[in-house]
PDB file of C-alpha atoms in Angstrom:
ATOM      1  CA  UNK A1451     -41.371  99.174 -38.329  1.00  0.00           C
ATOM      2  CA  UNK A1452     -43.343 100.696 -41.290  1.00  0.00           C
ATOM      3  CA  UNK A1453     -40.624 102.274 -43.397  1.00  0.00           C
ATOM      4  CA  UNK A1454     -43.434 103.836 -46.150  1.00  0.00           C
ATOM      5  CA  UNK A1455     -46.868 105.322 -45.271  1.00  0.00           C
ATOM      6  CA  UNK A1456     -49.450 106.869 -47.940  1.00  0.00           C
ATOM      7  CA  UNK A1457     -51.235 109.543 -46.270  1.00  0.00           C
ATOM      8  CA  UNK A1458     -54.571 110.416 -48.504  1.00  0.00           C
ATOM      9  CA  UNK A1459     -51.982 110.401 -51.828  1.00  0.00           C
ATOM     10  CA  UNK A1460     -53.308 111.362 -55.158  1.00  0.00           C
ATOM     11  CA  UNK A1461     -51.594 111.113 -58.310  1.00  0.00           C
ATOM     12  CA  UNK A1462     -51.943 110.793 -61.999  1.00  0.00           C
ATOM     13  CA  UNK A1463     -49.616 111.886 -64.833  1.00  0.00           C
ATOM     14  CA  UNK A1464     -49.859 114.670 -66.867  1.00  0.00           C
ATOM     15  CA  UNK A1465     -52.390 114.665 -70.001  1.00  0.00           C
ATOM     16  CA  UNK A1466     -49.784 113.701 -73.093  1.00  0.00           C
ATOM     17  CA  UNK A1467     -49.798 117.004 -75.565  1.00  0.00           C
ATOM     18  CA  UNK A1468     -51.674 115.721 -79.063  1.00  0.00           C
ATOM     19  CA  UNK A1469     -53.691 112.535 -77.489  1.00  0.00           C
ATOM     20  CA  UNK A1470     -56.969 112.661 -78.462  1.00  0.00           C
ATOM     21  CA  UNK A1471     -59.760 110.433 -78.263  1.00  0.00           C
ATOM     22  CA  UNK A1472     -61.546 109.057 -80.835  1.00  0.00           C
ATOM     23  CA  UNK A1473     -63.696 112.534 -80.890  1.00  0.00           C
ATOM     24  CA  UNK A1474     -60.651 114.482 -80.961  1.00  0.00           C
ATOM     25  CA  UNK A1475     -60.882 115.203 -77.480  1.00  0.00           C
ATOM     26  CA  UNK A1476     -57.603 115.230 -75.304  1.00  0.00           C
ATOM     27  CA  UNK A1477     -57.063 111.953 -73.194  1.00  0.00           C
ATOM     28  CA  UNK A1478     -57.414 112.610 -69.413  1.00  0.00           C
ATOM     29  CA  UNK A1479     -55.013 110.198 -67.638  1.00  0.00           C
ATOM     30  CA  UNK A1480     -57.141 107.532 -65.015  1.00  0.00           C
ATOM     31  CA  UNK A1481     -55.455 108.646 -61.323  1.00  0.00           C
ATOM     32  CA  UNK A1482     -52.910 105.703 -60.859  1.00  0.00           C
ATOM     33  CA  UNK A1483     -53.815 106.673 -57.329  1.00  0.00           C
ATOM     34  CA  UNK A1484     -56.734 108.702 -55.390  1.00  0.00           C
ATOM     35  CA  UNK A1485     -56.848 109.689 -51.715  1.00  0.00           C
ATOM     36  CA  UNK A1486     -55.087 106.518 -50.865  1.00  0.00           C
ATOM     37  CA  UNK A1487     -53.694 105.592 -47.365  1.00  0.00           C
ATOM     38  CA  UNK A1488     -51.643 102.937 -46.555  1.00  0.00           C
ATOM     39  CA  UNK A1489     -48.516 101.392 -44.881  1.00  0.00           C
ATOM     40  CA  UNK A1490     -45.856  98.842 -46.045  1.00  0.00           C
ATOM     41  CA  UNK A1491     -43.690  97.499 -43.188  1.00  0.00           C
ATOM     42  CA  UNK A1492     -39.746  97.682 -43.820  1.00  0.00           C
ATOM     43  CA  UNK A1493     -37.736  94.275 -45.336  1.00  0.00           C
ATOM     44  CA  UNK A1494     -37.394  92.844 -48.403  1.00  0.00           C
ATOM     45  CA  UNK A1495     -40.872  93.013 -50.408  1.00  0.00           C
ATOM     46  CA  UNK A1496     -41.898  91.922 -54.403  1.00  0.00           C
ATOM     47  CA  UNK A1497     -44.011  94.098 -55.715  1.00  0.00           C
ATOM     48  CA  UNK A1498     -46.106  91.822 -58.647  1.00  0.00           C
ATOM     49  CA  UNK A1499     -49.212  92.463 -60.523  1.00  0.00           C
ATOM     50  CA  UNK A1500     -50.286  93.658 -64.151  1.00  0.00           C
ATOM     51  CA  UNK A1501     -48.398  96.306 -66.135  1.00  0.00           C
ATOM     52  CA  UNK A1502     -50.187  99.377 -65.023  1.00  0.00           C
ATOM     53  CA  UNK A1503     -51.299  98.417 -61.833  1.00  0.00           C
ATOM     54  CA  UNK A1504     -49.150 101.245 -59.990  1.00  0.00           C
ATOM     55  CA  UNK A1505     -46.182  99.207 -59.254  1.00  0.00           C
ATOM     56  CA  UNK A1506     -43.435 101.457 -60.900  1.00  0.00           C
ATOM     57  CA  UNK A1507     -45.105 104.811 -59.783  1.00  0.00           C
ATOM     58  CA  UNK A1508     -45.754 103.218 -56.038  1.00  0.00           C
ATOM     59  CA  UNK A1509     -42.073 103.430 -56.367  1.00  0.00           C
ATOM     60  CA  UNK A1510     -41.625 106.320 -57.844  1.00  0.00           C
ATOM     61  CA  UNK A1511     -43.676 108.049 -55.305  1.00  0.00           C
ATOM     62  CA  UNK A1512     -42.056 105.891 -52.448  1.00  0.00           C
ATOM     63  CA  UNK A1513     -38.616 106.914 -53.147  1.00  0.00           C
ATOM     64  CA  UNK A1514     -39.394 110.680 -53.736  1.00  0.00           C
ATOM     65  CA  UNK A1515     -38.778 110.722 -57.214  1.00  0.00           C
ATOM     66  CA  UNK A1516     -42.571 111.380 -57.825  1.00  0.00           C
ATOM     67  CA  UNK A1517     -44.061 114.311 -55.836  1.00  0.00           C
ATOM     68  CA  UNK A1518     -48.211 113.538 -55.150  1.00  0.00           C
ATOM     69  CA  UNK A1519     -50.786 116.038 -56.584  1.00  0.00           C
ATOM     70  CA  UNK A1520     -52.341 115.810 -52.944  1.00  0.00           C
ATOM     71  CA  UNK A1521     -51.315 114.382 -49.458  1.00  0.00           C
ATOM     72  CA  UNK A1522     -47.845 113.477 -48.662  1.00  0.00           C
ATOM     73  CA  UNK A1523     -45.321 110.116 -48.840  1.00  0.00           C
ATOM     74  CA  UNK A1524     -43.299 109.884 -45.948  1.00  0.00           C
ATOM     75  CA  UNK A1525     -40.483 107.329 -46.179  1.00  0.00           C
ATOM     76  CA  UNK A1526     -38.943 106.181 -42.611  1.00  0.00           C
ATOM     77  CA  UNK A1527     -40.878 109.455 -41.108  1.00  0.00           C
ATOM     78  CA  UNK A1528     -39.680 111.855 -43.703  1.00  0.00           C
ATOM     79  CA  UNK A1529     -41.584 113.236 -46.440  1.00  0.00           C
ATOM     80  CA  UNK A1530     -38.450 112.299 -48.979  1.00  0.00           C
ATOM     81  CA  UNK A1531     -40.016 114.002 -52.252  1.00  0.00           C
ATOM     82  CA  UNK A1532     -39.334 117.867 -49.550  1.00  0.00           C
ATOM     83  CA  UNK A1533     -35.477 116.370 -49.479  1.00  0.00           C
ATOM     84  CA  UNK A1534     -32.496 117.757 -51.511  1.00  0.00           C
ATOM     85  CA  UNK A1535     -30.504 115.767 -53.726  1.00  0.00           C
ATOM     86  CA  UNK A1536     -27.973 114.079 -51.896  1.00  0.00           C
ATOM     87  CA  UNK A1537     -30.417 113.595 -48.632  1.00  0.00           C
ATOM     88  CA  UNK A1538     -32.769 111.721 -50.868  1.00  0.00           C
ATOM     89  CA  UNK A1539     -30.001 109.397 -52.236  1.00  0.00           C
ATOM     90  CA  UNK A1540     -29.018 108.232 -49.074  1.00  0.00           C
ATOM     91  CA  UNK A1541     -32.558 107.667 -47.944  1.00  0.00           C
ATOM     92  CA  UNK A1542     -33.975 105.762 -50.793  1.00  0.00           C
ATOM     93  CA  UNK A1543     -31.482 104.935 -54.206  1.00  0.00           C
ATOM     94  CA  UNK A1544     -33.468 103.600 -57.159  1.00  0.00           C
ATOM     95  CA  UNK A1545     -32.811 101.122 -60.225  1.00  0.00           C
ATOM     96  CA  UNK A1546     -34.825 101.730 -63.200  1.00  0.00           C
ATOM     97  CA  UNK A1547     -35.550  99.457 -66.112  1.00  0.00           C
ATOM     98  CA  UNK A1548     -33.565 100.037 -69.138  1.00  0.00           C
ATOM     99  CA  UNK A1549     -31.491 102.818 -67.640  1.00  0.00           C
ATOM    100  CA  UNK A1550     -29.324 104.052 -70.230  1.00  0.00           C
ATOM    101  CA  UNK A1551     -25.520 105.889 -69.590  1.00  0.00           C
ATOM    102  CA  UNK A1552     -23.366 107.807 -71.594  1.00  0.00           C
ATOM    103  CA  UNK A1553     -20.261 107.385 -69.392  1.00  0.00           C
ATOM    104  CA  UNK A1554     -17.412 105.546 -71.265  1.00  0.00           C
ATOM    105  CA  UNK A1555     -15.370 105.175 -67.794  1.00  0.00           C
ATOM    106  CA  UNK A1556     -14.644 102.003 -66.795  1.00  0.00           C
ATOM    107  CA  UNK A1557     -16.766  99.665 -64.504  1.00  0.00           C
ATOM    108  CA  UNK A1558     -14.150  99.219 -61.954  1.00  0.00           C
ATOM    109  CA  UNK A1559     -13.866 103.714 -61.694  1.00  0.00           C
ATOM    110  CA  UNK A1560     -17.602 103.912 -61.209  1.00  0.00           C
ATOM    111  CA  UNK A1561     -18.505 101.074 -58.507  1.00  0.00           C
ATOM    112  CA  UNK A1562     -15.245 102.911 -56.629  1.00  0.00           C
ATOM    113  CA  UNK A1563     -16.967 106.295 -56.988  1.00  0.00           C
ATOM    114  CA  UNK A1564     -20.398 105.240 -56.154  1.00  0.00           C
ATOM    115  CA  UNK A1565     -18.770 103.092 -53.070  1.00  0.00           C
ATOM    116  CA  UNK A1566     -17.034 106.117 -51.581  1.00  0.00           C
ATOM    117  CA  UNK A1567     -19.171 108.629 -52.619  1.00  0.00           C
ATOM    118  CA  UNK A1568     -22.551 107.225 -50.904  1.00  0.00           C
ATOM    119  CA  UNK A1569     -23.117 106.642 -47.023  1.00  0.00           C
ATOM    120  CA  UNK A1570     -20.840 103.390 -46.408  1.00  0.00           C
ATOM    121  CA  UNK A1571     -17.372 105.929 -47.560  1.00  0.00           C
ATOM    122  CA  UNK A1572     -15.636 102.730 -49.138  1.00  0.00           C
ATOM    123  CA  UNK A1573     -15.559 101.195 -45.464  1.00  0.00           C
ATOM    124  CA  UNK A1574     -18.321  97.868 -44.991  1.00  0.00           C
ATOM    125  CA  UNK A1575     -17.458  94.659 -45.068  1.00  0.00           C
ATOM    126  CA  UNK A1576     -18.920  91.752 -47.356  1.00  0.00           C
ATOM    127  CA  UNK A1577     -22.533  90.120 -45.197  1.00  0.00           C
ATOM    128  CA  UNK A1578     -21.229  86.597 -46.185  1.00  0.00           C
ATOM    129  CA  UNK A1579     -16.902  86.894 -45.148  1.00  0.00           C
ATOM    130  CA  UNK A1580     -14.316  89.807 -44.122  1.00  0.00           C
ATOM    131  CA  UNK A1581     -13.479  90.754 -47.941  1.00  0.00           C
ATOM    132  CA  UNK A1582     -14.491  94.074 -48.415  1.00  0.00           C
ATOM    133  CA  UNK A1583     -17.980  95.144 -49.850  1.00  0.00           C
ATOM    134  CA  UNK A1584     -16.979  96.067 -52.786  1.00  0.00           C
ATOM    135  CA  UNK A1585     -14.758  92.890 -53.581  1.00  0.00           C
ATOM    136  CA  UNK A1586     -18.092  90.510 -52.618  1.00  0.00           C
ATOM    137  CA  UNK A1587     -21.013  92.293 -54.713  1.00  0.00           C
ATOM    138  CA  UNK A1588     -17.921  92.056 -57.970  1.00  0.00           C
ATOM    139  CA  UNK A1589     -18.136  88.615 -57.346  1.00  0.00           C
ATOM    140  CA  UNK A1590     -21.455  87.912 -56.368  1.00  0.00           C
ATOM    141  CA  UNK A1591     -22.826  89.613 -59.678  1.00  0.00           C
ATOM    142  CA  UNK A1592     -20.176  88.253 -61.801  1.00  0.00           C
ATOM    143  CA  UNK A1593     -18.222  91.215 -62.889  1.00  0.00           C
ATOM    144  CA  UNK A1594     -14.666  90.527 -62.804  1.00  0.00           C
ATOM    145  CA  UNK A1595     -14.897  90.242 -66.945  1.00  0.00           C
ATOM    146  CA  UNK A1596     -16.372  93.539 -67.480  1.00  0.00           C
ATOM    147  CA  UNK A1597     -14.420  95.683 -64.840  1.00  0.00           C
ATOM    148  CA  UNK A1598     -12.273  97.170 -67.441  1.00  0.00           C
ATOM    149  CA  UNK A1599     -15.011  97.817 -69.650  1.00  0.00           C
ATOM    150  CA  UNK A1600     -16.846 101.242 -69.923  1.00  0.00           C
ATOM    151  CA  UNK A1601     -20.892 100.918 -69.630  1.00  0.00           C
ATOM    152  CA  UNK A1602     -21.302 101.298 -73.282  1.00  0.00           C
ATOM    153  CA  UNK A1603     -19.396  98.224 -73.877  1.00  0.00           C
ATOM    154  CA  UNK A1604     -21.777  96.214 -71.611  1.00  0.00           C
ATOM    155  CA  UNK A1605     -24.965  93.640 -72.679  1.00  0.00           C
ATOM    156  CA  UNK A1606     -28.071  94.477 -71.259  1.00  0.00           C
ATOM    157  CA  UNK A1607     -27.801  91.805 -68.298  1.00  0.00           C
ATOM    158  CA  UNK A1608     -24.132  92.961 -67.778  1.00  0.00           C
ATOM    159  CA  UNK A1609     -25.494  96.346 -67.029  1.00  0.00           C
ATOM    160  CA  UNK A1610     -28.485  95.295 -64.879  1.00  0.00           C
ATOM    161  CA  UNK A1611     -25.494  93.190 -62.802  1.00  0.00           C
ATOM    162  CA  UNK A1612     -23.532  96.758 -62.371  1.00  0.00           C
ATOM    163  CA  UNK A1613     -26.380  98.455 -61.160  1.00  0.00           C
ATOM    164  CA  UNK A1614     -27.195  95.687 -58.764  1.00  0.00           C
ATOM    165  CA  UNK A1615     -23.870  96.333 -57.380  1.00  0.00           C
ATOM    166  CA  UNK A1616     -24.207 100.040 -57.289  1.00  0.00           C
ATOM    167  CA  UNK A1617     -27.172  99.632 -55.274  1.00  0.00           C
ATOM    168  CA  UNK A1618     -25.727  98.086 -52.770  1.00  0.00           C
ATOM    169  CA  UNK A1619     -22.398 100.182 -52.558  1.00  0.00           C
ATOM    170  CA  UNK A1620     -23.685 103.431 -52.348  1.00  0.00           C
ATOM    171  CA  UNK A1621     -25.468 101.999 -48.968  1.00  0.00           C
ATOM    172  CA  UNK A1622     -28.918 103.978 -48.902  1.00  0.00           C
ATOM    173  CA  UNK A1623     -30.990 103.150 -46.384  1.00  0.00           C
ATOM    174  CA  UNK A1624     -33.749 101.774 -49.124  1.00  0.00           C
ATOM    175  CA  UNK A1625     -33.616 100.950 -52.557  1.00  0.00           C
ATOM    176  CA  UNK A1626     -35.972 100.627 -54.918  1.00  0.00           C
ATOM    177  CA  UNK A1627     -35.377  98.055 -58.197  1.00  0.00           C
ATOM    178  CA  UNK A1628     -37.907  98.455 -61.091  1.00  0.00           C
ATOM    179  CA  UNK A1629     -37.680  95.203 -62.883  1.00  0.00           C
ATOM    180  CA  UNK A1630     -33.759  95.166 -62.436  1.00  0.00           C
ATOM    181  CA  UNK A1631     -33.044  91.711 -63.326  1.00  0.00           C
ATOM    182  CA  UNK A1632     -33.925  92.105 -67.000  1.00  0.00           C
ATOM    183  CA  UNK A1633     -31.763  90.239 -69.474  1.00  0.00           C
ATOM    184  CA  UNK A1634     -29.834  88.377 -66.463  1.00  0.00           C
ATOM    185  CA  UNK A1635     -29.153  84.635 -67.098  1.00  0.00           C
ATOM    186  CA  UNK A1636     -31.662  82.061 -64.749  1.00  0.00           C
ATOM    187  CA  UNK A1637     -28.667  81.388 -62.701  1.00  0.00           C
ATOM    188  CA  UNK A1638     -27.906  85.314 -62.073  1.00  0.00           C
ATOM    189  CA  UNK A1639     -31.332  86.191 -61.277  1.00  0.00           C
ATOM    190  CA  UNK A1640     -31.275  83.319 -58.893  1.00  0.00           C
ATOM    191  CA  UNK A1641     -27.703  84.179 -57.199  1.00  0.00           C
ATOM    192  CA  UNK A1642     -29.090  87.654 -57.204  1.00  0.00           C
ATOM    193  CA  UNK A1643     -32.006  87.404 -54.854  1.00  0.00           C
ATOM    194  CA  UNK A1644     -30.584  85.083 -52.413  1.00  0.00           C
ATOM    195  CA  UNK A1645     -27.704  87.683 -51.672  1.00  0.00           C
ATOM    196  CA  UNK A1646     -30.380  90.612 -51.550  1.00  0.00           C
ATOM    197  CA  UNK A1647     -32.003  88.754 -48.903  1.00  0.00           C
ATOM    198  CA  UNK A1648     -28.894  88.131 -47.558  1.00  0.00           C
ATOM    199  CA  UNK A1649     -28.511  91.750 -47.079  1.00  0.00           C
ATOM    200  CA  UNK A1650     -31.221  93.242 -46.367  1.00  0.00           C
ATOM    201  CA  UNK A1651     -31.779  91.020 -43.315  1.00  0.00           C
ATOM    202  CA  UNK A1652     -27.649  91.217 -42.449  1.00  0.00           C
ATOM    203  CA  UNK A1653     -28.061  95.336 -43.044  1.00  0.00           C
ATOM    204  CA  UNK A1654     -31.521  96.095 -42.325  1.00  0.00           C
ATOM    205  CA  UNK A1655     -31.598  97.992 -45.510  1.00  0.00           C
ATOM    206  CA  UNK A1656     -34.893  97.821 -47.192  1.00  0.00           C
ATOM    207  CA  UNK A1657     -35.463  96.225 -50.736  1.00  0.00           C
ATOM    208  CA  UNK A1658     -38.488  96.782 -53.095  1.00  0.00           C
ATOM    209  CA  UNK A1659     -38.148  94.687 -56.502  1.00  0.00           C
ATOM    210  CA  UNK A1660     -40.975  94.587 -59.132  1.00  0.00           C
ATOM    211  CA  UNK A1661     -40.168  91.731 -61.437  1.00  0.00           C
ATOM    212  CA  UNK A1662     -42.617  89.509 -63.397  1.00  0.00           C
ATOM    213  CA  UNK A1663     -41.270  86.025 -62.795  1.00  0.00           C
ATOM    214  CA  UNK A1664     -43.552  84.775 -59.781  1.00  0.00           C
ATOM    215  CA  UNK A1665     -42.334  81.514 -58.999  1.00  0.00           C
ATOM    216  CA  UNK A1666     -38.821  83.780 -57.845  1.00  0.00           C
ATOM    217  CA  UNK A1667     -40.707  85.734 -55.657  1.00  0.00           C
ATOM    218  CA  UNK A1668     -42.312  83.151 -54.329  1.00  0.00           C
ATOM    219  CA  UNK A1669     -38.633  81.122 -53.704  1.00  0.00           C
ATOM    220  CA  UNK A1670     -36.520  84.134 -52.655  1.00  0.00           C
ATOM    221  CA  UNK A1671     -38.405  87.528 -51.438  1.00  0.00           C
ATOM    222  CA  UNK A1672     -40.287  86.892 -47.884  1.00  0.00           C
ATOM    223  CA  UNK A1673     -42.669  89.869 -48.445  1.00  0.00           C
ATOM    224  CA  UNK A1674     -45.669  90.971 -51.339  1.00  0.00           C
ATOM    225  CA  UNK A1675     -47.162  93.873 -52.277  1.00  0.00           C
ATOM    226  CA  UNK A1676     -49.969  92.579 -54.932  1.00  0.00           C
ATOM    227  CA  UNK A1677     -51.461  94.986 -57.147  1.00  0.00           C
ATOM    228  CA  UNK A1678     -54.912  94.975 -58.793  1.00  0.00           C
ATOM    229  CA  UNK A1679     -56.354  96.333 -61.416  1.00  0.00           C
ATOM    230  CA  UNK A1680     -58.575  98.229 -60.116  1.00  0.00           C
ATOM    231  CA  UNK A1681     -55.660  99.803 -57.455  1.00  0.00           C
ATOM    232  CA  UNK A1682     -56.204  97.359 -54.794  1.00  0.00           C
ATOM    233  CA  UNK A1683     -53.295  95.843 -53.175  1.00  0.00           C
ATOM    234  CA  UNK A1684     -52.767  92.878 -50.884  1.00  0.00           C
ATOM    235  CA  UNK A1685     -49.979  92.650 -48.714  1.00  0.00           C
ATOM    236  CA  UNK A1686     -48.208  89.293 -46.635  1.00  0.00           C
ATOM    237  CA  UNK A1687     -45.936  86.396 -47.246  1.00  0.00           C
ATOM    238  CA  UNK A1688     -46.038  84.448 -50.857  1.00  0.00           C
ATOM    239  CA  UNK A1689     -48.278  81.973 -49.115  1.00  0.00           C
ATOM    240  CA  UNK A1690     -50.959  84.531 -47.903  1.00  0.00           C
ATOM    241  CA  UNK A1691     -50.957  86.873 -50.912  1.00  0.00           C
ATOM    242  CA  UNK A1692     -50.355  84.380 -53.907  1.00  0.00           C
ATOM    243  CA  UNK A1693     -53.618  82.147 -54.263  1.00  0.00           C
ATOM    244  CA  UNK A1694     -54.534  80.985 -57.169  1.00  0.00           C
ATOM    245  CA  UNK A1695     -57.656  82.876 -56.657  1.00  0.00           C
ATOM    246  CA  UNK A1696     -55.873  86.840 -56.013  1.00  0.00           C
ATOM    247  CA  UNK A1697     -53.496  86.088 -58.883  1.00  0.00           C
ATOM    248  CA  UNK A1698     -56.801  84.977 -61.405  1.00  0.00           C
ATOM    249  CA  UNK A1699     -57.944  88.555 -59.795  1.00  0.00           C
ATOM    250  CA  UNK A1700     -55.048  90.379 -60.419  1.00  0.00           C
ATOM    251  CA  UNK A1701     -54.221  88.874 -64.164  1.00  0.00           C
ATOM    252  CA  UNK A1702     -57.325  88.193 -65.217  1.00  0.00           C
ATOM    253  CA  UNK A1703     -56.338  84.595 -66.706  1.00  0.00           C
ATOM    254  CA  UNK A1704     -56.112  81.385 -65.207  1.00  0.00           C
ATOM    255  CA  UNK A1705     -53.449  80.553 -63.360  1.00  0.00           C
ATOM    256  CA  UNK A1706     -52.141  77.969 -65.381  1.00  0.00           C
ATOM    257  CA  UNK A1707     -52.272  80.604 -68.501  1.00  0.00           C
ATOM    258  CA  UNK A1708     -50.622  82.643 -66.430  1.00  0.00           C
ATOM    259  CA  UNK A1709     -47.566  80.361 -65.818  1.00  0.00           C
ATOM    260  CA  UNK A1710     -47.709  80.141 -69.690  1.00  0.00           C
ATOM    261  CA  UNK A1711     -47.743  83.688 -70.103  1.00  0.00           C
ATOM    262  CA  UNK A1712     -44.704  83.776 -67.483  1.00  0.00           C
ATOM    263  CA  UNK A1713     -42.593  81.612 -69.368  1.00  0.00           C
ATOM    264  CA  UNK A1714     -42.916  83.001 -72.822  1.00  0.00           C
ATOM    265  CA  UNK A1715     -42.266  86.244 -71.483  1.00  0.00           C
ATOM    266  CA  UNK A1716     -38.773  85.657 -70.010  1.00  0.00           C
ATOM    267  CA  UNK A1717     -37.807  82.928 -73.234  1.00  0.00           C
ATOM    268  CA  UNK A1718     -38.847  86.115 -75.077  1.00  0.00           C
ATOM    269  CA  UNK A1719     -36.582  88.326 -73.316  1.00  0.00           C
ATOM    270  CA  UNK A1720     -33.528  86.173 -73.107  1.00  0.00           C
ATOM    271  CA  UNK A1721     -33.663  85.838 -77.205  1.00  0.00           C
ATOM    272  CA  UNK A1722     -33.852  89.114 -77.073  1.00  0.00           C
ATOM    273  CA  UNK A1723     -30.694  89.644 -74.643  1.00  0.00           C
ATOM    274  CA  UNK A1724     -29.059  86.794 -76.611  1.00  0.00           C
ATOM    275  CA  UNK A1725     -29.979  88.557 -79.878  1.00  0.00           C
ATOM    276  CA  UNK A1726     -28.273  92.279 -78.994  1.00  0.00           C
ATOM    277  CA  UNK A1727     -25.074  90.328 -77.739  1.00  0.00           C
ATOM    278  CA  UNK A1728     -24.537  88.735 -80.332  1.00  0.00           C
ATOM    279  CA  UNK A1729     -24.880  92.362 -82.517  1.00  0.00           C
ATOM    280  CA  UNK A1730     -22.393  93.754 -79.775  1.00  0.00           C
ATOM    281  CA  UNK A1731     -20.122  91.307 -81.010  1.00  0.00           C
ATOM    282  CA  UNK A1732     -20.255  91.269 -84.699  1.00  0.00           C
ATOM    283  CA  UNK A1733     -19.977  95.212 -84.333  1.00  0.00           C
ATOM    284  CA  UNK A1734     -16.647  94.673 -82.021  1.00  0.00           C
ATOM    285  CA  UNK A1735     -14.874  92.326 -84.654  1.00  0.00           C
ATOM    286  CA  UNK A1736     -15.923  94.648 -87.729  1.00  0.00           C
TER     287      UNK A1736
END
């Protein structure tokens, strides 16, 4: 079943108002995509490759939130970007990175809302017992602490767990997760994946998750959408799309830098997490 086809799709973003060259000429954004066609079958699929390959506008575009310059994105057979509102929600539900809320009600009154407000009404069961849905994804992400919390209270990983859950709850037929285990402990990330393949092969709902940490794809997501440089993309299993030799294409390193480059980047980002928690909490106690 191919759940997204790219019928002659082009796209590029707007020209930013006051970038100029080095002749004080305005900068013409590169087309992240030109008359491309393609199809990407439905399951659970990683989406890797270099920052600005395409990954997070293939998304965009995918999920309707994007609308194409020319041709059209049609997402289980329906061109999703033509959809209203509430039609496009419960077709394709996204998570972006470092989404930011303003809401100070609690955790527990939001993953209630979102549960009987999207397509499953507060009525599905957990995919591993009987518990109800929304009593297995608390668990699974590890949110029992922060229930009675509002979302401005939360760490960054905290969040990125809540949204995982909301994801799930509001029970779209696709969702689409733009790096969303940022600032999640090894462990989390880990639990994470396993139940979203859990449940998108127990559901049928289809997953795309860009995230930069290869060696989880490879472990957890059975599907990969690389992305090149120069807008190529390979798709397959881990084993047909990861060689040494498409990754060394894609990165332009070796792969052994590349494993380097990997693991500074997430001890990097979980100083960083470890860095505005501990702020969160001097500011509580003052």
């Amino acid at each position: 079943m191919k759940s997204i086809s790219f019928n002659d799709v082009s796209f590029a973003y707007p020209a930013v108002e006051g970038d100029l060259d080095s002749d004080g000429k305005p900068v013409i954004p590169r087309a992240v995509f030109d008359h491309f066609t393609g199809e990407i079958p439905a399951g659970f699929t990683s989406l890797i490759g270099p920052n600005g390959s395409g990954k997070s506008t293939f998304m965009m575009l995918a999920s309707g939130r994007l609308v194409p310059q020319n041709g059209k994105v049609l997402l289980f057979g329906q061109d999703v970007a033509s959809l209203d509102g509430e039609r496009k929600n419960l077709l394709a539900s996204v998570i972006y990175q470092n989404m930011e809320f303003e809401s100070r009600d609690k955790v527990s009154q939001l993953l209630s809302f979102v549960y009987a407000d999207g397509a499953l009404k507060a009525n599905a069961k957990g995919i591993r017992t009987d518990v109800d849905l929304l009593t297995e994804v608390i668990d699974v992400f590890e949110l029992e602490k922060v229930m009675n919390h509002g979302l401005t209270e939360l760490s960054k990983g905290e969040i990125q767990r809540v949204l995982l859950a909301f994801s799930l709850l509001y029970g779209s037929a696709s969702v689409f997760m733009d790096e969303p285990l940022f600032a999640m402990e090894d462990r989390q990330k880990k639990s994470a994946l396993e139940y979203l393949g859990e449940f998108a092969e127990k559901t049928g709902t289809t997953i795309f998750i860009s995230m930069h940490e290869l060696d989880l794809t490879r472990r957890y997501v059975p599907n990969v959408l690389l992305f090149y440089p120069n807008r190529d993309m390979d798709y397959g299993t881990p084993e047909e799309v990861m060689t040494d030799e498409a990754l060394e294409k894609a990165y332009g390193v070796p792969v052994a830098m590349l494993k380097k480059a990997e693991d500074l980047k997430i001890e990097e980002l979980s100083q960083t997490s470890d860095a505005i928690l501990q702020m969160q909490r001097t500011v509580q106690k003052d």
